[in-house]
Short mmCIF file of C-alpha atoms in Angstrom, two decimals:
data_model
loop_
_atom_site.label_atom_id
_atom_site.label_comp_id
_atom_site.label_asym_id
_atom_site.label_seq_id
_atom_site.Cartn_x
_atom_site.Cartn_y
_atom_site.Cartn_z
CA MET A 1 -68.19 32.72 52.66
CA PRO A 2 -70.06 30.18 50.11
CA PRO A 3 -72.89 31.66 48.17
CA ILE A 4 -76.55 31.28 49.58
CA ARG A 5 -78.28 29.39 47.66
CA PRO A 6 -82.50 28.65 47.99
CA LEU A 7 -83.94 25.85 48.98
CA ALA A 8 -86.48 25.62 47.00
CA PRO A 9 -88.34 28.08 44.13
CA HIS A 10 -91.07 29.97 45.81
CA PRO A 11 -94.81 29.22 44.53
CA HIS A 12 -96.72 31.56 42.52
CA PRO A 13 -98.25 33.64 45.54
CA SER A 14 -102.00 32.72 43.99
CA SER A 15 -101.19 29.24 44.51
CA ARG A 16 -102.48 26.72 47.55
CA ALA A 17 -98.89 26.19 48.32
CA ALA A 18 -98.32 29.69 48.76
CA ARG A 19 -101.19 30.09 51.68
CA ARG A 20 -99.85 26.71 53.02
CA PRO A 21 -97.46 27.89 56.44
CA ARG A 22 -93.91 26.98 56.09
CA ALA A 23 -92.98 26.81 59.46
CA ARG A 24 -94.65 24.27 60.32
CA TRP A 25 -92.51 22.14 58.55
CA LEU A 26 -89.39 23.92 59.65
CA PRO A 27 -88.36 22.01 62.67
CA LEU A 28 -88.57 19.31 60.40
CA LEU A 29 -86.53 20.17 57.76
CA CYS A 30 -84.08 21.61 60.54
CA ALA A 31 -83.80 18.47 62.28
CA LEU A 32 -83.52 16.52 58.67
CA GLY A 33 -80.73 18.93 57.99
CA ALA A 34 -78.76 18.47 60.78
CA ALA A 35 -78.61 14.67 60.66
CA VAL A 36 -77.57 14.76 56.66
CA ALA A 37 -74.96 17.72 57.37
CA LEU A 38 -73.85 17.27 60.95
CA PRO A 39 -73.21 13.79 62.64
CA VAL A 40 -72.47 14.30 66.34
CA HIS A 41 -71.33 12.13 68.73
CA GLN A 42 -72.34 8.56 66.43
CA GLY A 43 -69.17 7.09 67.61
CA ALA A 44 -65.96 7.06 69.19
CA ALA A 45 -64.25 8.21 66.78
CA GLN A 46 -66.29 11.79 66.24
CA HIS A 47 -67.20 11.93 69.84
CA THR A 48 -65.19 15.33 70.55
CA HIS A 49 -64.79 17.02 73.80
CA GLY A 50 -65.10 20.71 74.15
CA MET A 51 -67.21 20.81 71.34
CA ALA A 52 -71.28 21.70 70.95
CA ALA A 53 -73.78 22.01 68.25
CA ILE A 54 -76.53 23.97 67.76
CA ASP A 55 -79.21 23.72 65.08
CA LEU A 56 -81.37 26.68 64.27
CA GLY A 57 -84.09 26.90 62.00
CA VAL A 58 -85.54 30.87 61.53
CA SER A 59 -88.79 31.62 59.93
CA GLY A 60 -90.34 34.99 60.02
CA ALA A 61 -90.21 36.33 63.59
CA GLY A 62 -89.65 32.99 65.32
CA GLY A 63 -88.35 29.29 65.13
CA THR A 64 -86.47 26.88 67.12
CA LEU A 65 -82.97 25.87 68.69
CA GLU A 66 -81.21 22.72 69.29
CA PHE A 67 -78.35 22.52 71.18
CA ARG A 68 -76.60 19.26 71.95
CA ALA A 69 -73.22 18.88 73.94
CA THR A 70 -71.75 16.10 76.11
CA GLY A 71 -71.85 16.15 79.82
CA GLU A 72 -68.26 16.26 80.33
CA ASP A 73 -68.56 20.19 78.46
CA LEU A 74 -71.36 20.81 80.43
CA TRP A 75 -70.61 19.54 84.07
CA GLY A 76 -67.19 17.64 84.45
CA PHE A 77 -67.81 14.23 83.64
CA GLU A 78 -69.79 11.25 81.15
CA ARG A 79 -70.33 8.85 83.28
CA ALA A 80 -73.50 8.45 85.75
CA PRO A 81 -73.35 10.68 88.61
CA ARG A 82 -71.59 9.08 91.75
CA THR A 83 -71.92 11.29 94.78
CA PRO A 84 -74.58 13.88 95.84
CA ALA A 85 -71.76 16.67 94.75
CA ASP A 86 -72.06 14.97 91.21
CA ARG A 87 -75.87 15.19 91.44
CA GLN A 88 -75.82 18.61 92.26
CA ALA A 89 -73.15 19.39 89.46
CA ARG A 90 -75.37 18.05 86.63
CA ASP A 91 -78.61 19.18 88.11
CA GLY A 92 -76.92 22.42 88.24
CA ALA A 93 -76.18 22.52 84.51
CA LEU A 94 -79.46 21.20 83.33
CA ALA A 95 -81.21 24.15 85.75
CA ARG A 96 -78.79 26.65 83.89
CA LEU A 97 -80.13 25.03 80.62
CA ARG A 98 -83.27 25.33 81.30
CA ARG A 99 -83.22 28.78 83.25
CA ASP A 100 -80.74 30.68 80.99
CA GLY A 101 -81.00 28.85 77.74
CA GLY A 102 -81.76 32.26 75.68
CA ALA A 103 -78.07 33.20 76.54
CA LEU A 104 -76.92 30.60 74.02
CA LEU A 105 -77.74 32.93 71.41
CA ARG A 106 -77.22 36.73 71.30
CA LEU A 107 -79.79 38.23 69.72
CA ALA A 108 -80.33 42.33 69.44
CA PRO A 109 -82.19 44.02 71.80
CA ALA A 110 -84.36 45.59 69.64
CA LEU A 111 -86.11 42.45 68.28
CA GLY A 112 -87.70 41.69 71.31
CA CYS A 113 -86.69 38.08 70.96
CA ALA A 114 -87.51 35.37 73.84
CA VAL A 115 -86.25 31.82 74.27
CA THR A 116 -88.38 29.55 75.99
CA ALA A 117 -87.19 26.12 77.18
CA ASP A 118 -89.43 23.00 75.35
CA THR A 119 -87.36 20.02 75.98
CA ILE A 120 -84.25 19.48 77.96
CA GLY A 121 -83.02 15.78 78.47
CA THR A 122 -80.06 13.19 78.50
CA THR A 123 -79.01 10.15 76.70
CA ARG A 124 -76.20 7.51 77.14
CA THR A 125 -74.42 6.01 74.83
CA ALA A 126 -73.38 2.71 73.65
CA GLN A 127 -70.11 3.74 75.15
CA GLY A 128 -71.51 4.86 78.32
CA HIS A 129 -71.00 8.53 77.75
CA GLU A 130 -74.00 10.90 78.58
CA GLU A 131 -75.17 13.90 76.24
CA VAL A 132 -77.51 16.52 76.67
CA ARG A 133 -79.88 17.76 74.24
CA ALA A 134 -81.80 20.74 74.75
CA ARG A 135 -84.68 22.33 72.11
CA TYR A 136 -86.16 26.12 72.59
CA ALA A 137 -88.51 28.21 70.91
CA LEU A 138 -87.57 31.58 69.67
CA ARG A 139 -90.08 34.17 69.37
CA SER A 140 -89.59 37.52 68.54
CA ARG A 141 -91.36 40.77 67.99
CA LYS A 142 -89.83 41.58 64.62
CA PRO A 143 -88.68 39.40 62.06
CA LEU A 144 -85.22 38.02 62.55
CA ALA A 145 -83.87 38.24 58.50
CA GLY A 146 -81.54 40.39 58.13
CA VAL A 147 -80.41 40.36 61.77
CA PRO A 148 -76.88 38.78 62.60
CA ILE A 149 -77.23 36.06 65.08
CA GLY A 150 -74.04 35.68 67.96
CA PHE A 151 -73.50 33.38 69.90
CA GLY A 152 -72.65 32.97 73.77
CA VAL A 153 -71.78 28.76 74.41
CA THR A 154 -68.86 28.92 75.80
CA ALA A 155 -69.69 32.57 78.34
CA LEU A 156 -72.27 30.46 79.55
CA PHE A 157 -70.24 27.08 79.67
CA PRO A 158 -66.56 27.61 79.54
CA ARG A 159 -65.40 24.23 78.61
CA ILE A 160 -67.00 24.43 75.21
CA THR A 161 -64.91 26.13 73.18
CA ARG A 162 -66.26 25.54 69.36
CA VAL A 163 -69.68 25.25 68.13
CA ARG A 164 -70.78 23.50 64.70
CA VAL A 165 -73.74 25.82 63.83
CA GLN A 166 -76.57 24.91 61.30
CA MET A 167 -78.99 27.67 60.69
CA LEU A 168 -82.12 26.81 58.15
CA SER A 169 -84.33 30.05 56.97
CA ASP A 170 -87.23 30.09 54.99
CA THR A 171 -84.31 30.70 51.91
CA ALA A 172 -81.07 29.40 53.01
CA GLN A 173 -78.99 27.15 55.07
CA VAL A 174 -75.64 27.90 56.68
CA GLY A 175 -72.90 26.00 58.44
CA ARG A 176 -70.31 27.50 60.33
CA GLU A 177 -68.31 26.56 63.40
CA VAL A 178 -67.72 29.08 66.14
CA VAL A 179 -64.68 29.29 68.15
CA ARG A 180 -64.98 30.85 71.84
CA ASP A 181 -68.43 33.02 70.95
CA GLN A 182 -66.40 34.25 67.66
CA GLY A 183 -68.84 34.51 64.46
CA ARG A 184 -72.35 35.11 63.67
CA VAL A 185 -75.05 33.93 61.20
CA VAL A 186 -77.61 36.29 59.47
CA PRO A 187 -81.12 34.59 58.77
CA GLU A 188 -82.03 35.52 54.85
#
């Protein structure tokens, strides 16, 4: 496991920067880190079935989760739905993300963590592939630092066997590839 490096030095406790909440910048930093470190589905060569991506931003007792996957991996095809059965498969997978999105992560029950769907949508690439982005808010009764976070993506969507995970916390950025839900990240 590579060593964890702090992202930036902490300001002096009495400075104005120390009093400014860092959490408001966390979603932006998470998205920026993911854009730089994890180019997902940006061309035919990178379009991979069976793989999804999770960007996780954690600060104190809260955070954000962004999940990305192909339509093929979630409901079995990427083209536009042609039949009522196709529409039902797509709508069912999207409803499952709305209803059961918290199951993408495996969090310690003692944390009392709630995962709430923020936005869930699809986009069509220039190659005609349909992709899904789902964003969630995490709220916990206790700080997440030091508590391992596991994954339940394959359990929720069996066609997805690998997940590229990027986690950004107040003091560290960690990247992992999780295979069949076997792997964890620990916020610092």
